Amino acid sequence: MSTGAMASNPEMAGAGSLQLTIDGKNVPVQKGKTVLQAALGAGIYIPTLCYDPDLKPYGACRLCVVEIEGMRGAVSSCTTPAADRMVVRTDTATVNLARRVALELILVNHQGDCLTCYKNLNCEIQKVAQYLGITEKDLERLRKGKQIVPPDTSHPAFDRDHNKCILCGRCVQACHEIAAIGAIDLAFRGCATRVSTLGNKPILDSICVSCGECIARCPTGALVPKHYEQPTHRVNTICPYCGVGCSLSLGIRGNGIVDVQGRKGSPVNMGGLCVKGRFGFDFVNHPDRLTMPLIRRAGTKKEIKASGNPGDAFYEAGWEEALDRVVQGMTRTVERLGPDAVGVLSSAKCTNEDNYLLQKFARAVLGTNNVDHCARLCHASTVTAALAAFGEGAMSNSISDIDRADTFFIIGSNTTECHPIIGRNIRRAVRNNKARLIVADPRAIDLSEIADVYLSHLPGTDVALLNGIMRQIVEAGLHDQAFVADRCEDFEPFLRSLDPYDVKKVEEITGISGEKIRQAALLFGRAERAIVFYGMGITQHTTGTDNVKAIANLLMLTGNVGREGTGFAPLRGQNNVQGACDMGALPVFYPGYQRVDDPGAREKFEKGWSKALSEKPGLTVTDMIQAAHAGHLKALFVMGENPMLSEPDLNHAKEAFSKLDLLVVQDIFLTETAQLADVILPATSFAEKDGTFTSTERRVQLVCRAIDPPGVARSDWEIIAEIARRMGYPMDYRSSAQIMEEIARLTPIYGGITHDRLNNYEGLQWPCPDRTHPGTSRLHEGRFSRGRGKFHVVQDKPPAELPTVAYPILLTTGRILEHFHTGSMSHRSRVLEALAADSRVEMNPEDARRLGIEEGDLTSLHSRRGEVQTKVRKSRRVRPGLAFMAFHWGDAPVNRLTITAVDPQAKIPEFKVSSVRAILAVLERAAKDNKFLAALAENPAGALSSFDLTPEHRRALVNGDMASLEKWIGPLEERLKVWLKARLRQENLSEGQSTKI
Amino acid sequence: MAIGTRPKSAPEKKYTVRICQGPGCALSKSEQIRLAFEVEVKKRGLPEVLVDFTGCHGFCQQGPIVVVEPGDIFYTHVTREDVPDIVNLHLLKGKYVERLFYRDPLTTEPIASYRNIDFYRNQQHLILRNCGHINPETIDDYIVNGGYTALQKVLFQMSPEEVIEEIRHSGLRGRGGAGFPTGQKWEFCRNTPAEKKYMICNADEGDPGAFMDRCTLEGDPHAVLEGMVIAAYAIGAGDGYVYCRAEYPLAIKRLHIATEQARERGFIGEHILGSDFSFSVHVKEGAGAFVCGEETALMASIEGRRGMPNPRPPFPAQSGLWGKPTNINNVKTLASVPVIIEKGAAWYASIGTEKSKGTAVFALAGKIRNSGLVEVPMGTTLREIIYEIGGGVAGGKRFKAVQTGGPSGGCLPASFLDSPVDYETLAKAGSIMGSGGMVVLDEDTCMVDMAKYFLSFTQFESCGKCIPCRWGTRQMLDILEDITNGRGTMQDIDLLIELGGAIKAGSLCGLGQTAPNPVLSTIRYFRDEYVSHIMRAHCPAAVCKGLVKAPCSHACPAGVDVPRYIRRIAEGRYDEALRVIREKIPFPSICGYVCFHPCEDKCRRAQLDEAVAIRALKRFAADHGERKAADQEQRAAPSGKHVAVVGSGPAGLTAAYYLSKRGGHAVTVFEALPVAGGMMRVGIPRYRLPEDVLEREIEGIRAAGVEIRTNSRIDSLHSLRKQGYDAIFLAPGAHAGTRMKVPGEEAPGVIDCVSLLRDVSLGNEVALGQRVAVIGGGNAAIDAARTSLRLGAEKVTILYRRGRDEMPASPEEVREAMQEGVKVDYLVSPVSISRQNGHLAMTSIRMQLGKTDASGRRRPEPLPGSEFTKQFDTIISATGQIPQIPEKMKLWIGIDQGGTLRADPYTSSVSMSGVFAGGDAVSGPASVIEAIAAGRQAAASIDKYLGGKGSINETIALSEDVSSLPKMPEEEGEHYRPRMPVLSPKKRTQEFRLVEQGFSKAAAIAEAQRCLRCDLETE
């Protein structure tokens, strides 16, 4: 164990203060600190190159050496723990010799010119060289290093120039300790030692996740961003990608973002970032940004183009004309068909203030509760179930609890890809704190590799799995009886409901061995402090609400709620999906989960908004689509959402959208949804607006405007306020901060939140009822929000659609690391797009082999609802019969295949289970008008036995004689010939048999 | 089964044949010998013979080794073919096979038992107690020899604290190299509270040339395991690892066998021997990184991380393997533990020195006669190890240095031979004990190259983590590379010292902290070799490839292109051969007759059979080649400058020759004697160098335009200046004998050797009488002795105060003198001389060799009470020569302590502008070829001083087309040089006739063809 580990050991730290003498000066320092920290704390400069306070002491650069009485030679101060009455000298002949020589050696082996180095003036070597006063003459006496290594330029974001590397090891440590990946390490020996990937392959071919933590810590120009411009100033804000809520510092130059750094003081990411957070912000300055309001040209067809110029259907208009069209359309629909003929889709990407105002617009201006947003598609079931079980729909604890937990159970969450910073924290806890990890996911995730138990259950069997585990826990007597008795209710019926879930039955349903189920149960049952993380693998099911209730049951059963290091952790997908829910962008809730059908609440808001409000719960997103299809909903206002990629059964949804009289889309890009719009309003990106985001851990954080919006684009809330005003309802806010004041007035959980209070590193975690309240990092401490935690009886139910002979493959959908949601932002990031340009369907090699599909083959996927074509990636992450595809691609929208079946309570669609078949695209084309190929395309083998083959035919088939075959069935594409040869071998034909027929 | 008893099933055997299968013997296919024994024994039906194998026996030089017991009968260099003999004679008939016995190198007496061989007799085997004596794959063999009794004692009679106390009292220190007190280390670990602790055996022996741990593990793995279990008990460890490098597959295999057997017998595992103590052992293979011998790197490697060291603190005893307190001991440390427990701390502490107790194992290698594995008590001197056990330097070469401690150690010169080998002494001398590598280096080792070799090893093995080690060692290596290629500067030496200091101070782990040691210690003790590489582009050992084309030419002070003229001789083109020689020296014949030929000492042919007879070939070329008048016409145009040369010896005449011929200067040589030639004329007896040969070559100097004025003594530099000489070269030689500092040496009849030889040369009458004593051991003493014989003395005795090996005279001269009847009395020194009734009575005292002095030779010390007196007619003192410098000159020119002139070693200039000096007057008595070299250097310097370019090399030979050479035979067989025809000793002593008659043409050509053409070697 290094001293760093000792330093972070709570028993050592703060146990008292020590007195050192450094260069004759008395220096007090806390126990557990190093000599270097003591010196730096006392203002005594000690040069360093490998030291980084975020990393364990490493002791490689030897510049921080000092002499300490009683110790032999020069010792590295960065690794030596301070001890009482230690006498340290930092400026002796030995120390200076060692330092000077070390630095001279660095300099003569450092290839490249300072003036053309991007690190010039920020280079740490330069700083130390200046301090030591190294001159040209000092270097002349030494032999100049001759070793030149070609730089690794494989990565789209950065180059690795070994010739400037001093092997300080900070990148390696960052990769191991911060990112917990270990894509790089030192390799080779002697002066040939260098930072290398496994097998010294280009970094792009390694397990690197492109988080860039290495670049952020390189003291020299060895890790060079590919496109670097020096920013002129910096602005702090919050990352707009996933729901983790990382704090950012944007480097601004002109009106562009040229650099992104994580903010070290943030309790969320502590300076860390993932690939999207670090490299994914060029979308803000992308030329595709909407700069003017657009109005559909009369007579143009509503269609979605994956290529070409979709903007041709629109003309650029001024705000006046565009807003008039919106107001007229809305007003006419409300007047003609009533307010419920209008729907409003709010946005999990927009600020709390935007969302608040939009739902207020729907309710107070339009008079409808038809307001919803994409939380419906991700965590509606969480909100429903957790409100029922605990009384709050949000994550119960904080991200920081990860460091304090001893056991994690991750189910239905691809954490490292979808919530990279949380994923990395879990990985670190498992690696460094020796925390135990259980992963349950039909598709193996990165973390399953380091899991103590990995359960690869069949999709849609979560309830059975969880009930099975709980039964084992109870059987082993590992449940927390005191917790259950003191704090919960309805335990008995719940307990009885577990009866059917004996190991054997659960084995049958889930496809997991009883032994593993038992292991998982014991591991979780014995945990002192456990957290359950889950994502859309749990929620996006027809049993989504039941799934979440089962998780809630598990946590209550084992007493893992409301304590440090425990918790219920739904991982929210979008940056402000929590906030959008909090703000009441939901059809049954006003802000702060106050029900619209609760007269008291309604009265409060009617008073607050000076308007009578509808008591009728509104339509959910999924309902709105059905209503539009049925012709009941005629106008739709969409703010920052892209349902034309994110909705299930897109063909159906598109039909529904096409039937609308008025579709208004307010966005920053011409999304698939916007392409169907009548009016498009240009809005601002996160970088161009002020406001707040609420992260997955209920943390409300300040978003600050860093640059000016492009063209005449306006903030979402400003546009909404303007429309409201034009519709006769005054919304005269001067700033988003003022909106937050109104939110606080009407929303108890946000009662104490103001923009002023958020101007710090931490923000505030709700509930924060008043202005002096410090926020709540942990819900349900001592008492559940609803009083007693409620056990629910949930039973296993099969998914809505199961594989059949015609659709034999179970398709599940999700995200990948490099892209985000419908990709409108990430596809417009140079680096992200370069890292993952093409859509892929992940298929088990066994399935691929059966279908004659090779890696990278273009393949058609069909479901009962639609078809997409995409390339195949063979992967053992999915079991045979299971396929996985992400929904980020407009040119391969997997949601054409998914099913609209929804959870009856939460109305969330079952994105995770649909049945498809796959066929090689080239074969599909050819088989369309060729019976022979069509027969071959139908597995299993033996299809040809029903064909009346002449001996000549048979010989050609047996020999794979393509020339003859082409004469017979027409010209074949090369790929098809390869396929055909392989396929014919499976037919097991032989010439001998031919005579028999 | 009770410990210490032989298993019942094993019947008593009459003979046990133990075949060594240590690394060395195994390489010589000892396994086949074992099989041959089994076949043979079976064939003969000898059930009472046990054929078994053992680990290394240590005396690898003599392998494959077979020991037959009882009687410790020791058969060496055994082959399969010898097996039937041993079975027939020894096992069947009880007779020894004497031809396979080891023979004493001095007496050549065969020795039957290894216990009587010096190599073993001078050792004390504690760690290696069972190596070579037991089958390492049979636990019973170990138990029968007392194995695991210590463990039993520890478990049932001692508390862990008592064990630690015992080890502490024994004074055992870490045998891995650092020498940390083992007891203290254990205590440190015991006192760290923790639930889990680890015990690690460090068997990652990585030093080049070290195989102590390997042999211990291969030869006696249970000793290490037992030590480990005892250590684990003491510190409270439940789990242990043996970290053994994967390059030792046999050691690993035997460790696995041993742990398995020990587990079966309950020596490791749960509840060892029924006690409460449990301990498991895992064998972990290292992947070959040298740095993994470092504790923290080793633990990182076990944990599956890259083997890189971490700074300490925290120490492994606080936070080691997986963060738990860990104790790491070396193989040999652990193997020592059971013996200490068994025999007690006091017994162990009685062995060794005050601070270094017990024994140490060394892998003796390099230029040593008896290479192998050696175990001696601490404090044994290097001399005892190298000479008494190791049998001295191989191949009759001179000892130069010993490298201890492997690549992290240092090179110690001969002056340390009498230093005791212990931790403190070695560290003080700039080396380390290390894990026990000991490499002996002889005169043919270049110390710069040696340092480079070890540094390149450490550089390659550096883990690369810390800057000083990674780039510092590289920087030092680059500098050494430059130096060995003639591109170094004198500042580089200081830079090496500075870098070395910084690397030692600044490096993270022991590897870097010791990596500069070989460089620093060689600079400390062999700085002149560095200087020679830098200033003269000369590698004294003729090793460095960047400087040495052919070692013979390189060894020649004048740089004569030896292989080229030898090829010309082989082609029969003697004129050309002579031209090649004359490109570098103006005295080809003289060198051919009398040169002491340093070239031959470095001849690579000697590694095959015998050095090429280079001097004889040179004489042949000079005798048979014709000097073409045309060669002389290449004289440079007159420069108008005048040069005075004082002294007409080889240095003076050489300088004069080149200054005149190549510089175009007007040169006048002043000679005090009536004849020219200096020592060539008045020092070298005629039987070695005939007068006509000398005369002819001096004539050649004159022909180059040099004026020689004899009978012209120069007492004042100013007078020469006044005569208009622009530059002066002082080469007056060393013509005065030194005094013996013996009372009575002024007595008549006591003469000095220089005067004697001069008088004889000049034809002066000399009467010596019958009995002549010559005092001294140099070539001059031999000349005096042989001359005395020729002058009619009947009994000539040379008295030399040191031994034969220390005698500086060239061995062939000594040999010839002894053939002629000269007696040499070694280890004798005169005490006093008195004249008694017409004779001289000399009292001498016997000497013995004591400690090594600064020259690396052992200092002769008088043996009290051994005085004896002998009568002589003449006593010739040949103890040294000094130059005679006129007092006036001494005022102007610095004089060194030995009375020699002080001149710059690279420019020959003295403290007075325009004056240069060289030859014996500067260097003290040396050789003709060295004087020629001095003359060449002076000529170049003077020419430069006078405005010339200083280029004195001549191109008079035709260029050589090496591509047309006949091919060398692919595999050269052994061919020895032809014998030089000489006069019979009897004929020789009657007069001053030339002894050596010279090669015939056929002999010369044949001899020339033996040349290996090193200069044409391509990589």
PDB file of N, CA and C in Angstrom, chain B residues 205-215 245 248 290 332 362-365 373 405-407 435-439:
ATOM      1  N   GLU B 205      17.133 -14.418  -8.596  1.00  0.00           N
ATOM      2  CA  GLU B 205      18.553 -14.140  -8.765  1.00  0.00           C
ATOM      3  C   GLU B 205      18.810 -13.724 -10.209  1.00  0.00           C
ATOM      4  N   GLY B 206      19.197 -12.470 -10.404  1.00  0.00           N
ATOM      5  CA  GLY B 206      19.292 -11.988 -11.774  1.00  0.00           C
ATOM      6  C   GLY B 206      20.649 -11.490 -12.204  1.00  0.00           C
ATOM      7  N   ASP B 207      21.612 -11.445 -11.286  1.00  0.00           N
ATOM      8  CA  ASP B 207      22.929 -10.929 -11.672  1.00  0.00           C
ATOM      9  C   ASP B 207      23.555 -11.822 -12.736  1.00  0.00           C
ATOM     10  N   PRO B 208      24.142 -11.197 -13.744  1.00  0.00           N
ATOM     11  CA  PRO B 208      24.853 -12.042 -14.696  1.00  0.00           C
ATOM     12  C   PRO B 208      25.997 -12.753 -13.979  1.00  0.00           C
ATOM     13  N   GLY B 209      26.110 -14.021 -14.201  1.00  0.00           N
ATOM     14  CA  GLY B 209      27.207 -14.778 -13.608  1.00  0.00           C
ATOM     15  C   GLY B 209      26.921 -15.287 -12.216  1.00  0.00           C
ATOM     16  N   ALA B 210      25.738 -14.991 -11.670  1.00  0.00           N
ATOM     17  CA  ALA B 210      25.438 -15.462 -10.322  1.00  0.00           C
ATOM     18  C   ALA B 210      24.538 -16.680 -10.399  1.00  0.00           C
ATOM     19  N   PHE B 211      24.876 -17.704  -9.650  1.00  0.00           N
ATOM     20  CA  PHE B 211      24.026 -18.891  -9.669  1.00  0.00           C
ATOM     21  C   PHE B 211      23.996 -19.563  -8.300  1.00  0.00           C
ATOM     22  N   MET B 212      24.195 -18.737  -7.242  1.00  0.00           N
ATOM     23  CA  MET B 212      24.226 -19.285  -5.894  1.00  0.00           C
ATOM     24  C   MET B 212      22.841 -19.758  -5.463  1.00  0.00           C
ATOM     25  N   ASP B 213      21.846 -18.887  -5.672  1.00  0.00           N
ATOM     26  CA  ASP B 213      20.499 -19.233  -5.244  1.00  0.00           C
ATOM     27  C   ASP B 213      19.976 -20.400  -6.061  1.00  0.00           C
ATOM     28  N   ARG B 214      20.298 -20.341  -7.331  1.00  0.00           N
ATOM     29  CA  ARG B 214      19.849 -21.409  -8.205  1.00  0.00           C
ATOM     30  C   ARG B 214      20.363 -22.753  -7.710  1.00  0.00           C
ATOM     31  N   CYS B 215      21.660 -22.797  -7.407  1.00  0.00           N
ATOM     32  CA  CYS B 215      22.244 -24.067  -6.998  1.00  0.00           C
ATOM     33  C   CYS B 215      21.711 -24.495  -5.641  1.00  0.00           C
ATOM     34  N   ARG B 245      12.792 -16.948 -10.418  1.00  0.00           N
ATOM     35  CA  ARG B 245      12.747 -16.529 -11.819  1.00  0.00           C
ATOM     36  C   ARG B 245      12.470 -17.722 -12.736  1.00  0.00           C
ATOM     37  N   TYR B 248      14.807 -20.405 -14.238  1.00  0.00           N
ATOM     38  CA  TYR B 248      15.315 -21.537 -13.450  1.00  0.00           C
ATOM     39  C   TYR B 248      14.265 -22.644 -13.401  1.00  0.00           C
ATOM     40  N   PHE B 290      15.096  -8.170 -13.950  1.00  0.00           N
ATOM     41  CA  PHE B 290      16.132  -8.079 -12.917  1.00  0.00           C
ATOM     42  C   PHE B 290      15.618  -7.290 -11.721  1.00  0.00           C
ATOM     43  N   LYS B 332      19.602 -17.777   0.441  1.00  0.00           N
ATOM     44  CA  LYS B 332      20.732 -18.208   1.272  1.00  0.00           C
ATOM     45  C   LYS B 332      20.517 -17.837   2.737  1.00  0.00           C
ATOM     46  N   PHE B 362      29.746 -17.582  -2.904  1.00  0.00           N
ATOM     47  CA  PHE B 362      30.111 -16.791  -4.071  1.00  0.00           C
ATOM     48  C   PHE B 362      30.091 -17.656  -5.318  1.00  0.00           C
ATOM     49  N   ALA B 363      29.669 -17.037  -6.394  1.00  0.00           N
ATOM     50  CA  ALA B 363      29.804 -17.684  -7.696  1.00  0.00           C
ATOM     51  C   ALA B 363      31.075 -17.122  -8.304  1.00  0.00           C
ATOM     52  N   LEU B 364      32.091 -17.930  -8.293  1.00  0.00           N
ATOM     53  CA  LEU B 364      33.398 -17.486  -8.736  1.00  0.00           C
ATOM     54  C   LEU B 364      33.476 -17.699 -10.241  1.00  0.00           C
ATOM     55  N   ALA B 365      33.712 -16.626 -10.956  1.00  0.00           N
ATOM     56  CA  ALA B 365      33.682 -16.748 -12.416  1.00  0.00           C
ATOM     57  C   ALA B 365      34.680 -15.775 -13.015  1.00  0.00           C
ATOM     58  N   LEU B 373      31.148 -22.657  -7.484  1.00  0.00           N
ATOM     59  CA  LEU B 373      30.409 -22.136  -6.346  1.00  0.00           C
ATOM     60  C   LEU B 373      31.236 -22.349  -5.088  1.00  0.00           C
ATOM     61  N   GLY B 405      29.619  -8.418  -6.309  1.00  0.00           N
ATOM     62  CA  GLY B 405      28.257  -7.887  -6.202  1.00  0.00           C
ATOM     63  C   GLY B 405      27.559  -7.685  -7.534  1.00  0.00           C
ATOM     64  N   GLY B 406      28.090  -8.272  -8.590  1.00  0.00           N
ATOM     65  CA  GLY B 406      27.387  -8.207  -9.863  1.00  0.00           C
ATOM     66  C   GLY B 406      27.348  -6.803 -10.430  1.00  0.00           C
ATOM     67  N   PRO B 407      26.338  -6.529 -11.254  1.00  0.00           N
ATOM     68  CA  PRO B 407      26.300  -5.250 -11.950  1.00  0.00           C
ATOM     69  C   PRO B 407      26.112  -4.066 -11.012  1.00  0.00           C
ATOM     70  N   SER B 435      24.662 -10.209  -3.964  1.00  0.00           N
ATOM     71  CA  SER B 435      24.179 -11.536  -3.636  1.00  0.00           C
ATOM     72  C   SER B 435      25.300 -12.551  -3.761  1.00  0.00           C
ATOM     73  N   GLY B 436      26.456 -12.151  -4.234  1.00  0.00           N
ATOM     74  CA  GLY B 436      27.591 -13.068  -4.188  1.00  0.00           C
ATOM     75  C   GLY B 436      28.262 -13.375  -5.514  1.00  0.00           C
ATOM     76  N   GLY B 437      28.019 -12.544  -6.498  1.00  0.00           N
ATOM     77  CA  GLY B 437      28.757 -12.741  -7.742  1.00  0.00           C
ATOM     78  C   GLY B 437      30.192 -12.294  -7.549  1.00  0.00           C
ATOM     79  N   MET B 438      31.144 -13.020  -8.114  1.00  0.00           N
ATOM     80  CA  MET B 438      32.537 -12.615  -7.997  1.00  0.00           C
ATOM     81  C   MET B 438      33.213 -12.935  -9.324  1.00  0.00           C
ATOM     82  N   VAL B 439      33.488 -11.884 -10.070  1.00  0.00           N
ATOM     83  CA  VAL B 439      34.049 -12.087 -11.395  1.00  0.00           C
ATOM     84  C   VAL B 439      35.499 -11.598 -11.386  1.00  0.00           C
TER      85      VAL B 439
END
